[in-house]
Amino acid sequence: VFGCDHISSVAAPDKFCNRTTLALDSLRRGMEGEAMGIVTRIKEDLGLPITSLTVRITDTTLGAPAVGVHLAVTAPDGHALNGRTDEFGSARVDDGLIPGRYSVVLEAGQWFAAHDRPCGYGDVVIHLDVTSGSAHDITVSLAGYAYSVTLEPNSYQAPAG
């Protein structure tokens, strides 16, 4: 257990201690995603660079978010993260990304099949270079026989506070 006596140099030591305690509690409960979000906020508070990746998928035929698309993000070291898009058609890795070449695989063909809709392709595979301290956004528009991908690397700036 961390003690908070030694962090008086942090601008808001009480907030830092509370967030650290929340992150540790989340890890104990097996909620790694929640813990990473808290760690990201701690890093923001300290003014440290954050490296993130967000995927947003829209079903252009229906004009709605593509909810439940399975995706896999593979890091340069071979470590893979798997997930599904949420009710907004988004999936996000808040932090912990190492710089290098990533592969993002969207199981679009399986998603269309699960919704009894035709699809002229299978997986959508995207390769991108991730740099440290940047927010990387991938926007994908899906239709049954076509898709488009936009990559938007954005320089991350910690909020003033």
mmCIF file of N, CA, C and O in Angstrom, residues 20-63:
data_model
loop_
_atom_site.group_PDB
_atom_site.id
_atom_site.type_symbol
_atom_site.label_atom_id
_atom_site.label_comp_id
_atom_site.label_asym_id
_atom_site.label_seq_id
_atom_site.Cartn_x
_atom_site.Cartn_y
_atom_site.Cartn_z
ATOM 1 N N THR A 20 -4.699 7.519 -6.661
ATOM 2 C CA THR A 20 -3.826 6.356 -6.555
ATOM 3 C C THR A 20 -4.545 5.232 -5.822
ATOM 4 O O THR A 20 -4.512 4.073 -6.238
ATOM 5 N N THR A 21 -5.230 5.559 -4.744
ATOM 6 C CA THR A 21 -5.986 4.566 -3.978
ATOM 7 C C THR A 21 -7.093 3.953 -4.835
ATOM 8 O O THR A 21 -7.294 2.739 -4.832
ATOM 9 N N LEU A 22 -7.810 4.778 -5.609
ATOM 10 C CA LEU A 22 -8.857 4.274 -6.497
ATOM 11 C C LEU A 22 -8.294 3.333 -7.560
ATOM 12 O O LEU A 22 -8.887 2.293 -7.864
ATOM 13 N N ALA A 23 -7.135 3.698 -8.134
ATOM 14 C CA ALA A 23 -6.517 2.859 -9.162
ATOM 15 C C ALA A 23 -6.124 1.509 -8.582
ATOM 16 O O ALA A 23 -6.373 0.462 -9.186
ATOM 17 N N LEU A 24 -5.513 1.495 -7.404
ATOM 18 C CA LEU A 24 -5.110 0.237 -6.776
ATOM 19 C C LEU A 24 -6.321 -0.622 -6.444
ATOM 20 O O LEU A 24 -6.311 -1.839 -6.642
ATOM 21 N N ASP A 25 -7.387 0.005 -5.945
ATOM 22 C CA ASP A 25 -8.607 -0.722 -5.628
ATOM 23 C C ASP A 25 -9.210 -1.340 -6.890
ATOM 24 O O ASP A 25 -9.664 -2.488 -6.883
ATOM 25 N N SER A 26 -9.190 -0.597 -8.000
ATOM 26 C CA SER A 26 -9.711 -1.118 -9.269
ATOM 27 C C SER A 26 -8.905 -2.323 -9.732
ATOM 28 O O SER A 26 -9.469 -3.314 -10.212
ATOM 29 N N LEU A 27 -7.581 -2.265 -9.596
ATOM 30 C CA LEU A 27 -6.742 -3.395 -9.978
ATOM 31 C C LEU A 27 -7.053 -4.614 -9.121
ATOM 32 O O LEU A 27 -7.124 -5.735 -9.631
ATOM 33 N N ARG A 28 -7.242 -4.418 -7.822
ATOM 34 C CA ARG A 28 -7.570 -5.532 -6.926
ATOM 35 C C ARG A 28 -8.880 -6.201 -7.330
ATOM 36 O O ARG A 28 -9.059 -7.394 -7.158
ATOM 37 N N ARG A 29 -9.817 -5.415 -7.853
ATOM 38 C CA ARG A 29 -11.115 -5.954 -8.262
ATOM 39 C C ARG A 29 -11.087 -6.487 -9.691
ATOM 40 O O ARG A 29 -12.112 -6.905 -10.207
ATOM 41 N N GLY A 30 -9.910 -6.471 -10.333
ATOM 42 C CA GLY A 30 -9.795 -6.988 -11.693
ATOM 43 C C GLY A 30 -10.329 -6.054 -12.759
ATOM 44 O O GLY A 30 -10.635 -6.482 -13.865
ATOM 45 N N MET A 31 -10.418 -4.778 -12.456
ATOM 46 C CA MET A 31 -10.956 -3.796 -13.412
ATOM 47 C C MET A 31 -9.805 -2.964 -13.990
ATOM 48 O O MET A 31 -9.634 -1.793 -13.687
ATOM 49 N N GLU A 32 -9.017 -3.635 -14.853
ATOM 50 C CA GLU A 32 -7.814 -2.999 -15.392
ATOM 51 C C GLU A 32 -8.125 -1.750 -16.196
ATOM 52 O O GLU A 32 -7.401 -0.761 -16.127
ATOM 53 N N GLY A 33 -9.198 -1.787 -16.991
ATOM 54 C CA GLY A 33 -9.553 -0.624 -17.806
ATOM 55 C C GLY A 33 -9.846 0.596 -16.963
ATOM 56 O O GLY A 33 -9.400 1.704 -17.262
ATOM 57 N N GLU A 34 -10.606 0.413 -15.891
ATOM 58 C CA GLU A 34 -10.916 1.519 -14.981
ATOM 59 C C GLU A 34 -9.639 2.052 -14.333
ATOM 60 O O GLU A 34 -9.436 3.255 -14.234
ATOM 61 N N ALA A 35 -8.757 1.128 -13.927
ATOM 62 C CA ALA A 35 -7.498 1.539 -13.304
ATOM 63 C C ALA A 35 -6.655 2.365 -14.276
ATOM 64 O O ALA A 35 -6.081 3.383 -13.900
ATOM 65 N N MET A 36 -6.590 1.942 -15.557
ATOM 66 C CA MET A 36 -5.799 2.690 -16.538
ATOM 67 C C MET A 36 -6.366 4.088 -16.751
ATOM 68 O O MET A 36 -5.625 5.052 -16.913
ATOM 69 N N GLY A 37 -7.698 4.225 -16.730
ATOM 70 C CA GLY A 37 -8.308 5.551 -16.856
ATOM 71 C C GLY A 37 -7.904 6.456 -15.708
ATOM 72 O O GLY A 37 -7.614 7.643 -15.899
ATOM 73 N N ILE A 38 -7.857 5.907 -14.504
ATOM 74 C CA ILE A 38 -7.459 6.688 -13.324
ATOM 75 C C ILE A 38 -5.984 7.069 -13.420
ATOM 76 O O ILE A 38 -5.608 8.206 -13.132
ATOM 77 N N VAL A 39 -5.154 6.111 -13.845
ATOM 78 C CA VAL A 39 -3.723 6.402 -14.003
ATOM 79 C C VAL A 39 -3.532 7.509 -15.038
ATOM 80 O O VAL A 39 -2.690 8.401 -14.863
ATOM 81 N N THR A 40 -4.315 7.488 -16.103
ATOM 82 C CA THR A 40 -4.234 8.540 -17.118
ATOM 83 C C THR A 40 -4.545 9.898 -16.493
ATOM 84 O O THR A 40 -3.853 10.887 -16.756
ATOM 85 N N ARG A 41 -5.583 9.968 -15.657
ATOM 86 C CA ARG A 41 -5.916 11.243 -15.000
ATOM 87 C C ARG A 41 -4.797 11.691 -14.059
ATOM 88 O O ARG A 41 -4.514 12.888 -13.952
ATOM 89 N N ILE A 42 -4.148 10.743 -13.390
ATOM 90 C CA ILE A 42 -3.001 11.093 -12.528
ATOM 91 C C ILE A 42 -1.897 11.695 -13.396
ATOM 92 O O ILE A 42 -1.315 12.724 -13.045
ATOM 93 N N LYS A 43 -1.606 11.053 -14.527
ATOM 94 C CA LYS A 43 -0.565 11.569 -15.417
ATOM 95 C C LYS A 43 -0.926 12.962 -15.922
ATOM 96 O O LYS A 43 -0.061 13.832 -16.023
ATOM 97 N N GLU A 44 -2.225 13.185 -16.239
ATOM 98 C CA GLU A 44 -2.659 14.515 -16.662
ATOM 99 C C GLU A 44 -2.405 15.536 -15.563
ATOM 100 O O GLU A 44 -1.915 16.633 -15.816
ATOM 101 N N ASP A 45 -2.752 15.163 -14.313
ATOM 102 C CA ASP A 45 -2.547 16.066 -13.180
ATOM 103 C C ASP A 45 -1.079 16.440 -13.021
ATOM 104 O O ASP A 45 -0.745 17.558 -12.623
ATOM 105 N N LEU A 46 -0.191 15.489 -13.317
ATOM 106 C CA LEU A 46 1.243 15.727 -13.171
ATOM 107 C C LEU A 46 1.865 16.365 -14.409
ATOM 108 O O LEU A 46 3.053 16.670 -14.427
ATOM 109 N N GLY A 47 1.061 16.541 -15.469
ATOM 110 C CA GLY A 47 1.578 17.146 -16.693
ATOM 111 C C GLY A 47 2.434 16.202 -17.513
ATOM 112 O O GLY A 47 3.244 16.640 -18.325
ATOM 113 N N LEU A 48 2.277 14.876 -17.328
ATOM 114 C CA LEU A 48 3.053 13.889 -18.075
ATOM 115 C C LEU A 48 2.373 13.588 -19.407
ATOM 116 O O LEU A 48 1.151 13.683 -19.520
ATOM 117 N N PRO A 49 3.142 13.212 -20.436
ATOM 118 C CA PRO A 49 2.537 12.945 -21.740
ATOM 119 C C PRO A 49 1.665 11.692 -21.711
ATOM 120 O O PRO A 49 1.987 10.714 -21.044
ATOM 121 N N ILE A 50 0.567 11.732 -22.430
ATOM 122 C CA ILE A 50 -0.362 10.620 -22.557
ATOM 123 C C ILE A 50 -0.343 10.173 -24.012
ATOM 124 O O ILE A 50 -0.355 10.998 -24.921
ATOM 125 N N THR A 51 -0.300 8.877 -24.237
ATOM 126 C CA THR A 51 -0.378 8.337 -25.581
ATOM 127 C C THR A 51 -1.649 7.505 -25.645
ATOM 128 O O THR A 51 -1.808 6.560 -24.880
ATOM 129 N N SER A 52 -2.574 7.866 -26.532
ATOM 130 C CA SER A 52 -3.848 7.152 -26.595
ATOM 131 C C SER A 52 -4.204 6.801 -28.035
ATOM 132 O O SER A 52 -3.670 7.370 -28.982
ATOM 133 N N LEU A 53 -5.136 5.848 -28.146
ATOM 134 C CA LEU A 53 -5.641 5.417 -29.439
ATOM 135 C C LEU A 53 -7.153 5.261 -29.311
ATOM 136 O O LEU A 53 -7.632 4.562 -28.415
ATOM 137 N N THR A 54 -7.897 5.937 -30.170
ATOM 138 C CA THR A 54 -9.351 5.841 -30.174
ATOM 139 C C THR A 54 -9.820 5.403 -31.558
ATOM 140 O O THR A 54 -9.368 5.943 -32.565
ATOM 141 N N VAL A 55 -10.715 4.409 -31.583
ATOM 142 C CA VAL A 55 -11.328 3.943 -32.823
ATOM 143 C C VAL A 55 -12.809 4.288 -32.742
ATOM 144 O O VAL A 55 -13.472 3.975 -31.755
ATOM 145 N N ARG A 56 -13.318 4.964 -33.780
ATOM 146 C CA ARG A 56 -14.745 5.302 -33.866
ATOM 147 C C ARG A 56 -15.274 4.723 -35.166
ATOM 148 O O ARG A 56 -14.728 5.001 -36.242
ATOM 149 N N ILE A 57 -16.348 3.919 -35.060
ATOM 150 C CA ILE A 57 -16.881 3.242 -36.243
ATOM 151 C C ILE A 57 -18.341 3.636 -36.433
ATOM 152 O O ILE A 57 -19.140 3.564 -35.490
ATOM 153 N N THR A 58 -18.677 4.035 -37.649
ATOM 154 C CA THR A 58 -20.045 4.389 -37.999
ATOM 155 C C THR A 58 -20.543 3.450 -39.093
ATOM 156 O O THR A 58 -19.823 3.165 -40.053
ATOM 157 N N ASP A 59 -21.765 2.969 -38.921
ATOM 158 C CA ASP A 59 -22.457 2.206 -39.960
ATOM 159 C C ASP A 59 -23.126 3.250 -40.852
ATOM 160 O O ASP A 59 -24.140 3.836 -40.485
ATOM 161 N N THR A 60 -22.540 3.513 -42.011
ATOM 162 C CA THR A 60 -23.045 4.600 -42.854
ATOM 163 C C THR A 60 -24.382 4.271 -43.507
ATOM 164 O O THR A 60 -25.133 5.176 -43.860
ATOM 165 N N THR A 61 -24.703 2.984 -43.660
ATOM 166 C CA THR A 61 -25.995 2.610 -44.234
ATOM 167 C C THR A 61 -27.128 3.017 -43.308
ATOM 168 O O THR A 61 -28.152 3.530 -43.744
ATOM 169 N N LEU A 62 -26.945 2.777 -42.010
ATOM 170 C CA LEU A 62 -27.967 3.122 -41.021
ATOM 171 C C LEU A 62 -27.768 4.517 -40.435
ATOM 172 O O LEU A 62 -28.642 5.014 -39.735
ATOM 173 N N GLY A 63 -26.590 5.101 -40.669
ATOM 174 C CA GLY A 63 -26.307 6.413 -40.099
ATOM 175 C C GLY A 63 -26.215 6.366 -38.583
ATOM 176 O O GLY A 63 -26.640 7.295 -37.901
#
